[in-house]
Structure formats: structure tokens, C-alpha cells
Coordinates of C-alpha atoms in Angstrom, one line a residue:
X1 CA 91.9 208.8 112.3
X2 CA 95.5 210.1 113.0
X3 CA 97.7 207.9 114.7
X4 CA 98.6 210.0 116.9
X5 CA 94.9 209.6 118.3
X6 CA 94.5 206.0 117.5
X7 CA 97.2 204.5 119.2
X8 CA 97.7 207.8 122.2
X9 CA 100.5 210.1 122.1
X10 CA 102.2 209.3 125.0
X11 CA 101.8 205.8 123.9
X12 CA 104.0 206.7 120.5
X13 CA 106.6 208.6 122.4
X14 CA 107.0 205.3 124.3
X15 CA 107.1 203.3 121.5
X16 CA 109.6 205.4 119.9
X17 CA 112.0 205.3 123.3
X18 CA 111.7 201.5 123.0
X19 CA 112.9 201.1 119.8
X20 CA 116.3 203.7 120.0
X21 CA 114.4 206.2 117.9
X22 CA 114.7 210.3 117.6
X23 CA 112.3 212.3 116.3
X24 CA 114.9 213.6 113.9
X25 CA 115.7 210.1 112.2
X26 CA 112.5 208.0 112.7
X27 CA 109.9 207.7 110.6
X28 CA 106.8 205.8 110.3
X29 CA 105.6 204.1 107.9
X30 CA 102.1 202.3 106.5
X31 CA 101.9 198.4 106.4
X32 CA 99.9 195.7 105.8
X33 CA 100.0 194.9 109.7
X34 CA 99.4 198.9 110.9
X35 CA 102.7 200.9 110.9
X36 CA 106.4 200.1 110.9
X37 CA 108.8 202.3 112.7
X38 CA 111.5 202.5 110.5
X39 CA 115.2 204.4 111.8
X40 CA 115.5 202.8 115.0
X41 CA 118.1 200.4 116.8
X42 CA 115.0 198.1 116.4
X43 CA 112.0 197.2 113.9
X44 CA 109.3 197.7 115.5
X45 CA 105.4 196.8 113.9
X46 CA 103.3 198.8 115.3
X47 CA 99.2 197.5 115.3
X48 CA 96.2 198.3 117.0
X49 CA 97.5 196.8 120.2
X50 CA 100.4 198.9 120.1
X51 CA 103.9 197.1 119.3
X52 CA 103.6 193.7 117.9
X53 CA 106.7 192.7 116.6
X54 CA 110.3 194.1 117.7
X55 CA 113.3 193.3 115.5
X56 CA 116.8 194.9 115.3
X57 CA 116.9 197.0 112.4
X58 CA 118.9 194.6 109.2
X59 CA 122.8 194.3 109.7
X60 CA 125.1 195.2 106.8
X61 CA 125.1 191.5 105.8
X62 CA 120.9 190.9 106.3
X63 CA 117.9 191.9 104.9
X64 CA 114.4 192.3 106.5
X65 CA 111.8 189.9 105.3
X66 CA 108.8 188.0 106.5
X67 CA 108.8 190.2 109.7
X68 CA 112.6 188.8 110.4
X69 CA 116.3 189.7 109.9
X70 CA 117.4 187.2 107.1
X71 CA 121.6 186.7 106.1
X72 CA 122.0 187.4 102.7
X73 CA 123.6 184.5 103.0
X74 CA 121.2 182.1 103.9
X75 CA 120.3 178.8 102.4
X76 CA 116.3 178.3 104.3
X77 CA 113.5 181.0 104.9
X78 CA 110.4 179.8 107.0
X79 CA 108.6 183.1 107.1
X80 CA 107.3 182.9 110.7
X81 CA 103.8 184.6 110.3
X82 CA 101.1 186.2 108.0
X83 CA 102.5 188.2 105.7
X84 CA 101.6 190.1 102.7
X85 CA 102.9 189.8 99.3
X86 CA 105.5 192.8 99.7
X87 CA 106.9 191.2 102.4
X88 CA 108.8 188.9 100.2
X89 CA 109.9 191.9 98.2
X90 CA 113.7 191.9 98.1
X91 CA 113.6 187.8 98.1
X92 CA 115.4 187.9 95.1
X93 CA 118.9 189.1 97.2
X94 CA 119.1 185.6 99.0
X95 CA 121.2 183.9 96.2
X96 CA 122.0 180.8 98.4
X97 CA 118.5 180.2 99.3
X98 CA 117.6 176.4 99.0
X99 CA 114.6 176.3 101.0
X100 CA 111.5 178.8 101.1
X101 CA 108.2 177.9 102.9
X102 CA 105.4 180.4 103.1
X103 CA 102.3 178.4 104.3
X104 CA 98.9 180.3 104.7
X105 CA 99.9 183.1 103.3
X106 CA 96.5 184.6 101.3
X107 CA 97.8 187.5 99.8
X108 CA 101.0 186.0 97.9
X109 CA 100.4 186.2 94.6
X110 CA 102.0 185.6 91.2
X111 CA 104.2 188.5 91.1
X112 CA 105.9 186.8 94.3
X113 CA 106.4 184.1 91.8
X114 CA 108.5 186.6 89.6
X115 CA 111.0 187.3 93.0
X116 CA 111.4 183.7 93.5
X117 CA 112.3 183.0 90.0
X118 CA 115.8 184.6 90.9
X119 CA 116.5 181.9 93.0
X120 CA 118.7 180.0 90.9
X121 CA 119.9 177.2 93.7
X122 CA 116.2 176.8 95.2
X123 CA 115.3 172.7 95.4
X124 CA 112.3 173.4 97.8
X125 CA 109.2 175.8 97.6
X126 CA 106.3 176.3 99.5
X127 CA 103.5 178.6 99.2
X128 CA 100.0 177.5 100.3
X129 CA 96.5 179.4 100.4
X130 CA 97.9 182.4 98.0
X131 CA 96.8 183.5 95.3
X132 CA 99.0 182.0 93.0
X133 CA 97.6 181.0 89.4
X134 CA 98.4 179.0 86.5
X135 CA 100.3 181.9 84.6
X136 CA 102.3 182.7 87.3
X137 CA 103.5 178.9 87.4
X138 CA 105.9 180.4 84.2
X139 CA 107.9 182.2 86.2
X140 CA 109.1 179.0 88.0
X141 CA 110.5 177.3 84.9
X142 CA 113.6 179.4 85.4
X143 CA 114.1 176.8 88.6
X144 CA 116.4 174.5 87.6
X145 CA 116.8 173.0 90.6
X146 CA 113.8 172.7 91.9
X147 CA 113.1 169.5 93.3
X148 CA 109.9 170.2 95.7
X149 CA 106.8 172.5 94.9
X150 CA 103.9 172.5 97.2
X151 CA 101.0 174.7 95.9
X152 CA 98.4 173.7 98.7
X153 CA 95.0 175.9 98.3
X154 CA 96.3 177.9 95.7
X155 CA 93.9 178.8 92.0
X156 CA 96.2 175.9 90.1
X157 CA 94.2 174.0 88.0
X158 CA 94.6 171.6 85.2
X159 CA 96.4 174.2 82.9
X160 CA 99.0 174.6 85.4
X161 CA 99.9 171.1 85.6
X162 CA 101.5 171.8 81.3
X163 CA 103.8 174.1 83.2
X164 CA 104.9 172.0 86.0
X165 CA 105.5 168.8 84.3
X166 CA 108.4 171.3 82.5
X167 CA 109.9 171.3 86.2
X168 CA 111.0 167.8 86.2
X169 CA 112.3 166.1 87.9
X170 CA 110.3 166.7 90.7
X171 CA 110.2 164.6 93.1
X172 CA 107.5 166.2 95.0
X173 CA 104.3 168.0 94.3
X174 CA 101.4 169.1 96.5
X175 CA 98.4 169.9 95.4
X176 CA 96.2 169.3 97.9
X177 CA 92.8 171.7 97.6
X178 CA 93.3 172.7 94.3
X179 CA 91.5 172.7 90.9
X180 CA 93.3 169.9 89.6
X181 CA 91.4 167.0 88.1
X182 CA 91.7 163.9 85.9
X183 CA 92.7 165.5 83.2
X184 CA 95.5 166.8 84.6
X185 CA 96.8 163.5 85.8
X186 CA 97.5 162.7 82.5
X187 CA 100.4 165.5 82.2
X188 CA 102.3 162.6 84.9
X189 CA 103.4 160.8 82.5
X190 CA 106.0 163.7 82.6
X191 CA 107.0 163.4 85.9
X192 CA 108.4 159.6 86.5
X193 CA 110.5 160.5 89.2
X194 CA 108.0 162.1 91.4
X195 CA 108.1 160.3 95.5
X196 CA 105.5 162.2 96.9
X197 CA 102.1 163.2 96.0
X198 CA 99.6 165.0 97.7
X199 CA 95.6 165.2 95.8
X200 CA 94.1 165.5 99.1
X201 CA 90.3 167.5 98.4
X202 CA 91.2 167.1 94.8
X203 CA 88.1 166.1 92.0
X204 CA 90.7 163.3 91.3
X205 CA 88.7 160.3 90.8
X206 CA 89.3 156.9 89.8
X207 CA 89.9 157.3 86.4
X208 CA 92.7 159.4 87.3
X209 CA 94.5 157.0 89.3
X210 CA 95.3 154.9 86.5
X211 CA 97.8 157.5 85.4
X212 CA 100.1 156.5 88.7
X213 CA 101.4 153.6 86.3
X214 CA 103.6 156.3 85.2
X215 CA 105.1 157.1 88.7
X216 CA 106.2 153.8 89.7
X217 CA 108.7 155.1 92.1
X218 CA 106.0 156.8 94.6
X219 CA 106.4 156.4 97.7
X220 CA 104.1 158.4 99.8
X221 CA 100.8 158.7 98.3
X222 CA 97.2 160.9 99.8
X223 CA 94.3 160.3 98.5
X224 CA 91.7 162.1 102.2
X225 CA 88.9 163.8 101.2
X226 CA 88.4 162.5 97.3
X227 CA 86.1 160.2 95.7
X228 CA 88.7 157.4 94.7
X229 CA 87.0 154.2 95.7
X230 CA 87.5 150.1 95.6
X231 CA 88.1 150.3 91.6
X232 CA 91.3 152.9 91.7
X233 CA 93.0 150.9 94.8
X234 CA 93.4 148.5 91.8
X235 CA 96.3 151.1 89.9
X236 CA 97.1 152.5 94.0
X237 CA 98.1 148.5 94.6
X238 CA 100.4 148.1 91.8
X239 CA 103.2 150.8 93.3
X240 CA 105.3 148.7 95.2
X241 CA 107.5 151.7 96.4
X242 CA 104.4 152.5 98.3
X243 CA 105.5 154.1 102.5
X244 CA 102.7 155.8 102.9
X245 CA 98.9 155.9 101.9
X246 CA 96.4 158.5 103.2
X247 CA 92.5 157.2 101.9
X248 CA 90.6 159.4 105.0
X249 CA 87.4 159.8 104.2
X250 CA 87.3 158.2 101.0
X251 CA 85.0 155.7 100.2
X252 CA 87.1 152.6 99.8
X253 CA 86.0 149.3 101.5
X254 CA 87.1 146.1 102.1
X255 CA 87.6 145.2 98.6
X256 CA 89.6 148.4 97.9
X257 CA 91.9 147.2 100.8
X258 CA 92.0 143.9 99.2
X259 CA 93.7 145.4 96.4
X260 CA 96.5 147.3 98.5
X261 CA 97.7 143.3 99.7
X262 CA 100.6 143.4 97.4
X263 CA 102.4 146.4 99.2
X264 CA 104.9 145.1 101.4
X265 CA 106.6 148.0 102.3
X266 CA 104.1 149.7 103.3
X267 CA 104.7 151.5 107.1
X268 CA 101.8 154.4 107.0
X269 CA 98.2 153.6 106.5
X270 CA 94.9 155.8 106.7
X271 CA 91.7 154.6 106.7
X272 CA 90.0 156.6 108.8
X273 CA 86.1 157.3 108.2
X274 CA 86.3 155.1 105.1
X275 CA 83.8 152.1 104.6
X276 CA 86.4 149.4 105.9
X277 CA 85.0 146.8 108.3
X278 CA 86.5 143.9 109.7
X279 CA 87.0 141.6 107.0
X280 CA 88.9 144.6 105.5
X281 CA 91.6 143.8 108.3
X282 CA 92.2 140.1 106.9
X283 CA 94.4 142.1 104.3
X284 CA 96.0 145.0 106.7
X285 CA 97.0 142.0 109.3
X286 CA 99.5 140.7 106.4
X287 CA 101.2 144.2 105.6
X288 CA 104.6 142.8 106.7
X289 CA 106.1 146.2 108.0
X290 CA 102.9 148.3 108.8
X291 CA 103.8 150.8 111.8
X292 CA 101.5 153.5 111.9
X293 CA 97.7 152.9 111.4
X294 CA 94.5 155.1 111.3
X295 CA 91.4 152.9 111.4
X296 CA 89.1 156.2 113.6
X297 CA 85.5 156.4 112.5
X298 CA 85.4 153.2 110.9
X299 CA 82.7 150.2 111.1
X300 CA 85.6 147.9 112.7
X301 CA 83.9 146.2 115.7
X302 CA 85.5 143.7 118.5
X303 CA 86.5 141.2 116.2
X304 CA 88.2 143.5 114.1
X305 CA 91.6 143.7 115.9
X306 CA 91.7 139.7 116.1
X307 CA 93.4 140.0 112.9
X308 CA 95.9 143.2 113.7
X309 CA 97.9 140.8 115.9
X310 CA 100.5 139.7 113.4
X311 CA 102.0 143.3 112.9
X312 CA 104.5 143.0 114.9
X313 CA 105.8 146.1 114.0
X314 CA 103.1 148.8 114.7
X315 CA 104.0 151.5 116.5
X316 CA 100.8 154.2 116.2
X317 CA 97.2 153.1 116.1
X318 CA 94.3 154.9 116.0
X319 CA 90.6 153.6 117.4
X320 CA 88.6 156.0 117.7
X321 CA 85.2 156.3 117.3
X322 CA 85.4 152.5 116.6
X323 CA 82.7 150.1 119.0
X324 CA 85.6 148.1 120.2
X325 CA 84.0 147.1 124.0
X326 CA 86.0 145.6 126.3
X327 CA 86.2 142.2 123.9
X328 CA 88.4 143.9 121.4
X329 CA 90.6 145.6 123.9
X330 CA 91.7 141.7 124.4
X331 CA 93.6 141.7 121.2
X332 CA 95.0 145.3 121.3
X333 CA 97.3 143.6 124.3
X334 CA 99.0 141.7 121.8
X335 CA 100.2 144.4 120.1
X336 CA 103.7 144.8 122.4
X337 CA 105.4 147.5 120.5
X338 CA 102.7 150.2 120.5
X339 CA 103.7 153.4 121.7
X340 CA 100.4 155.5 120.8
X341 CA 97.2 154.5 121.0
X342 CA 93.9 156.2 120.6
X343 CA 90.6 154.4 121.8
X344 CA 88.6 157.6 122.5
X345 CA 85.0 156.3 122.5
X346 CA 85.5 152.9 121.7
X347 CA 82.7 151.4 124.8
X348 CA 85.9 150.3 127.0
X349 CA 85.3 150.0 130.4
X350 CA 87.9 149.4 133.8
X351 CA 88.0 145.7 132.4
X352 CA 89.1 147.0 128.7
X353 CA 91.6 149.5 130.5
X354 CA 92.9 146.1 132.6
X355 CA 93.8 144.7 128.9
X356 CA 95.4 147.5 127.9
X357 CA 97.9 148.1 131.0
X358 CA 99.8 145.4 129.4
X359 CA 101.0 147.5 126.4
X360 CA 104.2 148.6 128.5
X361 CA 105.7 150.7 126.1
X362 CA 102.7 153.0 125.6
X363 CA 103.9 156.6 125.6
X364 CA 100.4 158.1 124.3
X365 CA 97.2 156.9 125.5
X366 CA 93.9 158.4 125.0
X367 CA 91.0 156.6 126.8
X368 CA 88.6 159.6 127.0
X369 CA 85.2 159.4 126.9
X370 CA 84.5 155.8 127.8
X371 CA 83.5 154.1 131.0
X372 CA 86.7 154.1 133.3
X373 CA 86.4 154.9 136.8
X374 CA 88.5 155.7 139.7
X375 CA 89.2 152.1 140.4
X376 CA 90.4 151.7 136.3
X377 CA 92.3 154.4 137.0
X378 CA 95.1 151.8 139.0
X379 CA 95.8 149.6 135.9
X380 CA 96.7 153.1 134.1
X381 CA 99.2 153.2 136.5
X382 CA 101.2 150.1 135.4
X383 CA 101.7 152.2 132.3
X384 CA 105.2 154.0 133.4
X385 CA 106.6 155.0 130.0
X386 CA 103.2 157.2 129.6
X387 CA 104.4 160.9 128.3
X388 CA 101.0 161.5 127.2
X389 CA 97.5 160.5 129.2
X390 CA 93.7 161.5 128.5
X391 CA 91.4 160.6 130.6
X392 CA 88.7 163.1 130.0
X393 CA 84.8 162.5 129.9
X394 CA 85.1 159.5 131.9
X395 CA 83.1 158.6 135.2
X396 CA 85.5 160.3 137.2
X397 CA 84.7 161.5 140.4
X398 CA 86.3 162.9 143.8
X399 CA 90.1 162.6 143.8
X400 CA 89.5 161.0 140.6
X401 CA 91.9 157.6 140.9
X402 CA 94.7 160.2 140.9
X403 CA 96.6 158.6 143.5
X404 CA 97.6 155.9 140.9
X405 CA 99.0 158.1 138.4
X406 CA 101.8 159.3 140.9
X407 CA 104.3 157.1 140.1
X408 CA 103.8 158.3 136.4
X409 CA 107.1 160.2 136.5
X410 CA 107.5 160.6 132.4
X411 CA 104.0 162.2 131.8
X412 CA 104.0 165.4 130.0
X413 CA 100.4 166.0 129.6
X414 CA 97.4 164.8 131.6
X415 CA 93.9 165.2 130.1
X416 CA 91.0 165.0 132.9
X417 CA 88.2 167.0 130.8
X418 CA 85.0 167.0 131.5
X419 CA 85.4 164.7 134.2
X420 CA 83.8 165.0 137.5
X421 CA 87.0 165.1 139.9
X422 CA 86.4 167.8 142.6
X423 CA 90.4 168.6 142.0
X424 CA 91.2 166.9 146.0
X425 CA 92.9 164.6 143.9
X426 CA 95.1 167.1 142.5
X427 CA 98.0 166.9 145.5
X428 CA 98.8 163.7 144.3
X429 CA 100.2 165.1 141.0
X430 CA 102.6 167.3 142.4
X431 CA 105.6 165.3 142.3
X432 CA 105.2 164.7 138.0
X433 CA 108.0 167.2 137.9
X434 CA 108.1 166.6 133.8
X435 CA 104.2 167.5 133.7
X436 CA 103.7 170.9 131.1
X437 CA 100.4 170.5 129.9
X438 CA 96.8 169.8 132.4
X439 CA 93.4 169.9 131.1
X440 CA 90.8 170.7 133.9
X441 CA 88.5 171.9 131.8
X442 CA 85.1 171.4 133.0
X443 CA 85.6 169.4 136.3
X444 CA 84.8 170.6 139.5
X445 CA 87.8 171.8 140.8
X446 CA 88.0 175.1 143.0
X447 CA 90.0 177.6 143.7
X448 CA 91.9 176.5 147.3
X449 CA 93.3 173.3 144.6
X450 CA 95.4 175.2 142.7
X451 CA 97.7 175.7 145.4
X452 CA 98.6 172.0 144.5
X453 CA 98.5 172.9 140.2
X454 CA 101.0 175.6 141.6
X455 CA 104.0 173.0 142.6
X456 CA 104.2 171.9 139.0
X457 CA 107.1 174.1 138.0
X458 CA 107.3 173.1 134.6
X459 CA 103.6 173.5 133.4
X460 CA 103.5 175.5 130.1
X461 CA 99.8 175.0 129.4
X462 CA 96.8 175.0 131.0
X463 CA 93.0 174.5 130.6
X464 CA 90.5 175.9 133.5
X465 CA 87.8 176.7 131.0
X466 CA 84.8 175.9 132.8
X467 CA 86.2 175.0 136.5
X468 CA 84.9 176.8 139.6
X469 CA 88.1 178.9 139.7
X470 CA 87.6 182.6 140.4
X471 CA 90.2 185.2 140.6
X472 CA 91.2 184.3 143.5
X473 CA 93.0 181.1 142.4
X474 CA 95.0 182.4 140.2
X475 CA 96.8 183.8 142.5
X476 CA 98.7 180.5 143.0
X477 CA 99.7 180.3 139.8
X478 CA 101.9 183.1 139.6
X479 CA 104.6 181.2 141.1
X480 CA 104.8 178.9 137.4
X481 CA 107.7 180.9 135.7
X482 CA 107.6 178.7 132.8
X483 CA 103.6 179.6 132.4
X484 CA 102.7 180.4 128.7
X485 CA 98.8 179.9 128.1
X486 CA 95.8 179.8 130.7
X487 CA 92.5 178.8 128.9
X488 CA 89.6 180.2 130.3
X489 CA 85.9 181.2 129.2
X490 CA 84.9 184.5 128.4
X491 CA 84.2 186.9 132.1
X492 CA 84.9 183.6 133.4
X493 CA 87.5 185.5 136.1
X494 CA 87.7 189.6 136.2
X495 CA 90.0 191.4 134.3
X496 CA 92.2 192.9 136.8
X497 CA 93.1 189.2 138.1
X498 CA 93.8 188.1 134.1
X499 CA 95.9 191.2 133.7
X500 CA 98.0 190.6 137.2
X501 CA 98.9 187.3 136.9
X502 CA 100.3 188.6 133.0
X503 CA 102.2 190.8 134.9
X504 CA 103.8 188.4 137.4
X505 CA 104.4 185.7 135.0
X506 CA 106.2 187.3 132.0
X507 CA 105.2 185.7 128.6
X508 CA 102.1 184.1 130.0
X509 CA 98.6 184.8 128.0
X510 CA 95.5 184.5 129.7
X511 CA 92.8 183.9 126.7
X512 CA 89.3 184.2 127.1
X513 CA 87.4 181.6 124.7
X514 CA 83.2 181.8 124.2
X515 CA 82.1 178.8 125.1
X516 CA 79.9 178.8 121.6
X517 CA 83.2 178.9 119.8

């Protein structure tokens, strides 16, 4: 089809007018993303939705890459967006470029490899989900630098691991979601000074863990999604350097834990869905230093946090999904320093939420989908460093207990999901002037409420997916300048009211979601 016809003539001549251009010095030209109009005081990409990117045209001193204006100069390149493979052509030009991160980029291939290779200062590379194989991996050994190579979801396998043990000394390496395997564990033996390693959905197994003897300097460590178990926490326990240990949804139980008692400076631990249970927790309680742990899914039940009480210095925990009941809630309140905490579906009640209203410096609190009602609702509100509050799929009805969370003057984002609050309770919210994200999703809130949504002048996001709001009510929202995303289902509200409130609040996005999605 010619453009012409595809994207409208008059259409065109607009887009030309918007980007500076004459018909005697523009041209267009094919792309990856649809067309670029090239000649013009500005870059513009032109799609199937007519322009959807504008960018001044390069500057004597800058170079156009990654759908941005880079200096030639620069020292770091985060390439923004998708992009294609050509869009890194010319890479080679940044000479001072330390730091280049292309993540989920399919189409970046080993020939990009080749560019790159020119960067003679570069200390930090990223390029996930391309199609980058072992050959290309050659091109990096010009690199001398290199200190950081993350090859997430790339066709690296255990061949490539020859050529990136001639990188050293690296002191990071990701390989998360690649082909590697025990085998090529082995090549690091090579690599002594690594700190960071990432085998996350790796075929690493046991066996292959015993190779960590020869990166005794590790300090950040994840294992999620392999089939390590108890035996390899044996060689996992004997790195003392350890910060940091990701073991989601391993298989490692309470012995495996057992083995990890010797790693005292240990601050970040995941053992979500693993086979821990509470006599796994005997050995957590004594990591001196522990601050942020992950224990969701797991078969921890109310005795479990009797013996979390001693780490004094956790900051982050996660619950959920674990059959706490009001009984374990009882030794959560002992834990004084935690700032998040996540007990979604843990069986608590207004009685557990009583126990926790005494963690005072809680700044993240998800309670959704338990028992609380309106009256639990008033021991939330003893919580007033709260930047962060869900609440949803509770037993929440009417006003919904709001009135106590007026006095919440920090919170950012309220969650009421799926609750059944008939949105009277709403007026009570209007004076969290720091409140940018609501979640009404599902409740039974109505149009003649969000007048009260409306007073929240700083609310970037919100959720209606699912409420009784028609067109009508979103007339009240066009007042919310700072608007950026309205969630709502698919035909949930008629077009013409989606497309005028777009209009009155520049930069918003009404998006329609399927409610199968």
C-alpha cells in the first residue's frame, strides 16, 4: 500500500509541517518501526499511528541512535526502547562510552557485537533477549576494560563461557536464561574475581555449584528458577563474602538453609516458593545482619516468625501466601525496624492488623486479600509513615473504614481492589495531597464520587477497571493536570468520552484492558 494511502495525505503534509520539513529537502525513509522523516528541524518516526517519536535532528557534536540524540562524547547509553539491530549502527563513534545497556532487545545480534568491539574504554555491557551467540562473544575480547557483561536470554551456551573467561577480570556476569550448564561452570576457575553472578533459569545443578570454591570473593549470588537443592547450599555456604542470595523457587529446604548458617554478612535472602518451613527459620533468625527477606509461598506457618525476632536489622519482609493467622502476626510486632511488609493472604484478620499497627516505621504495607474490615481499618491508621497501603480484596464495604486513613498524610498509593466500598468513603481522601496512585478497581464506586477522586491534584495513576463509572464521570477528572494513565476495561466507557478527557489532560492515556487478559 502507498503511504501516502496508508497513513492519509493530509495527514503526511501535517506531519511534515510538524517536523520543519520542505518538500524539496525531506525525505522519507523505511524502518524497522514504519518510516523516518529524515531532513527536518526534527526526527520524526513515523508508524501506523502516525508520528511516534519526535527528535531534533543530531547536532554537529551528536549522533542519532536508539531513537535518541547521543554526544559523541558521551560516557553511558541506555537505549530507551525496542530497537533493531541497525539502530546501534554508528556505536562505534562514541569513543568515551563506559556504559551501554540494551535490555529486550530481540533483534541485536552478533554483528552488533562487532560495533561494540570499538569501544575501547567500555567497563559495562548489557544486551539481553538478542540474538547474540557464542561466536559473536569473539568480538568482545578486544574489551579490555570490560568489567561487567550481562547476556540475559541470549543463545550463549557452554562454548561461550571459553570466550568469556578470556574477559577477566570480570567482576560481573549474567547469564540468567541461557544455555549454560555444569559444564560450563567449570571454565570459573578463570574468573576469581567475579562479585556477581546471575544463573537464574539456568540447567545449573548441584554439581555445578561446587565450582563457586573458585569465586570466593562473590558477593551477590541467584540461584530462582534452577534445580540446586539442600546438597549444593553445602559449596553456596562456604562464600563468606556472601550480600545477597536469590534460591526462588528452588527446591532447597530446611537442611539447605542449615548450611547457609555460616554467612554472616549476609543482608538479602530469597526463599520464596522453596520447601522451607519453620524449623528452616531456627537458622535465618541467627543471620546477624539480614535486612531484606522473601519467605512468599512458603510452608512457614504461625510459629514460623517466633524465631525472626532477633533480626534486629530487617528492613523488607515478604509473607505472602504464607498461613500466618492472627497468631503469627504477634511476632511480626517485634520486628521494629520494618519498613515493608507484605502479608497478602496470610488469614489475618482486624485482630492480626491490631498487631501489626505497632510496626511504626512501616512505609509499605500490603494486607490485601485477608479478613480486615472497616473497623481494622482504624489500627491502619496509627501507621503514619505509610507511603504505600493495599487494602484490596478485603471485607470492605460502604465508606470502607476510610475515614481513618485521613490522617495518612505521606501515602502515595492506596490499593482498595476488589473491595466492596460504594466509593462514599472516597471524600475522606481528599486531603492526601501526596496521593499519585488509587486502585478502584472492581468496587462499587459510581460516577457522582469522582468528584471527590478529582481534588487529588497530584494523582498520576489510576485504576477504574471494573467500577460503575460511565462517561459521565470522567468528566471530573479532567481537572488532574498531572494525570498520566486511566485503567479501564474494554467499551467499558464510549470512545468519545476516552478521547476528550485525552484532550483536556495533555499526556494522559486512557487504556482499555480485556478483562481475559
Amino acid at each position: 500500500m502507498p503511504f501516502a494511502r496508508w497513513i492519509g495525505v493530509e495527514t503526511l503534509a501535517l506531519v511534515l509541517a510538524v517536523g520543519g520539513c520542505t518538500r524539496d529537502r525531506a525525505s522519507l525513509e523505511p524502518t524497522s518501526a514504519g518510516l523516518e522523516a529524515r531532513g527536518c528541524e526534527r526526527l520524526l518516526v513515523i508508524g501506523m499511528h502516525g508520528v511516534e517519536r519526535c527528535v531534533p535532528e543530531p547536532g554537529p557534536d551528536e549522533i542519532h541512535l536508539c531513537g535518541v540524540n547521543v554526544r559523541r562524547d558521551a560516557t553511558e547509553l541506555r537505549c530507551p526502547d525496542l530497537v533493531e539491530a541497525d539502530d546501534l549502527e554508528g556505536v562505534e563513534q562514541l569513543e568515551r562510552l563506559e556504559v551501554l545497556i540494551c535490555e529486550h532487545r530481540y533483534s541485536l545480534a552478533d554483528q552488533t557485537l562487532e560495533r561494540i568491539s570499538a569501544l575501547s574504554h567500555l567497563r559495562e555491557l548489557r544486551l539481553t533477549r538478542g540474538q547474540i551467540t557464542d561466536r559473536g562473544l569473539l568480538s568482545l575480547l578486544r574489551l579490555e576494560e570490560l568489567e561487567v557483561l550481562d547476556l540475559a536470554s541470549t543463545n550463549i551456551t557452554d562454548a561461550g563461557m571459553a570466550t568469556i573467561i578470556g574477559l577477566a577480570p570480570l567482576t560481573e556476569l549474567g547469564l540468567r536464561h541461557t544455555a549454560v550448564t555444569d559444564a560450563g561452570m567449570t571454565k570459573l576457575v578463570d574468573l576469581g574475581e567475579l562479585r556477581r553472578l546471575d544463573l537464574r533459569g539456568t540447567a545449573v545443578t548441584n554439581a555445578g555449584l561446587i565450582e563457586l570454591e573458585h569465586t570466593p570473593q562473590l558477593e551477590v549470588l541467584e540461584l530462582e528458577d534452577t534445580t540446586v537443592a539442600d546438597a549444593g547450599m553445602v559449596a553456596v555456604g562456604k562464600l563468606s563474602q556472601l550480600r545477597t542470595l536469590g534460591l526462588r523457587g528452588t527446591p532447597v529446604g530446611d537442611d539447605g538453609v542449615a548450611a547457609l548458617a555460616q554467612l554472616g554478612r549476609l543482608r538479602e535472602l530469597d526463599l520464596g516458593h522453596t520447601a522451607v518451613t519453620d524449623a528452616g527459620m531456627a537458622t535465618v533468625g541467627r543471620l546477624p545482619v539480614l535486612e531484606v527477606l522473601d519467605l512468599r509461598g512458603t510452608q512457614l506457618g504461625p510459629a514460623g516468625g517466633a524465631e525472626l525476632v532477633g533480626l534486629t536489622q530487617l528492613r523488607e519482609l515478604d509473607l505472602d501466601g504464607v498461613p500466618l493467622g492472627d497468631a503469627g502476626a504477634r511476632h511480626l510486632a517485634a520486628l521494629a525496624g520494618l519498613v515493608s511488609l507484605h502479608v497478602h493472604y496470610t488469614g489475618l484478620s482486624d485482630a492480626g492488623a491490631a498487631r501489626l499497627a505497632q510496626l511504626s516505621s512501616l512505609r509499605r504495607l500490603d494486607i490485601g486479600a485477608n479478613d480486615l474490615t472497616n473497623a481494622g481499618m482504624a489500627w491502619l491508621a496509627r501507621l503514619t509513615e505509610l507511603r504505600e497501603l493495599d487494602v484490596s480484596s478485603n471485607d470492605l464495604t460502604g465508606e470502607g473504614g476510610l475515614d481513618h486513613l485521613a490522617n495518612l498524610r505521606e501515602l502515595e498509593s492506596l490499593g482498595l481492589h476488589d473491595t466492596r466500598i460504594d466509593g462514599s468513603g472516597l471524600v475522606y481522601l481528599t486531603g492526601l495531597a501526596s496521593l499519585r496512585r488509587l486502585d478502584l478497581s472492581y468496587t462499587r464506586v459510581v460516577d457522582r464520587q469522582l468528584v471527590h477522586v478529582a481534588q487529588l491534584e497530584r494523582l498520576e495513576w489510576l485504576d477504574l477497571m471494573g467500577a460503575r463509572v460511565t462517561g459521565r464521570g470522567l468528566v471530573h477528572l479532567r481537572r488532574l493536570t498531572r494525570l498520566r494513565e486511566v485503567l479501564v476495561e474494554w467499551q467499558q466507557l464510549p470512545a468519545r468520552s476516552i478521547e476528550r478527557l485525552e484532550r483536556a489532560v495533555p499526556g494522559c492515556a486512557v487504556v482499555e484492558i480485556s478483562s481475559s487478559d
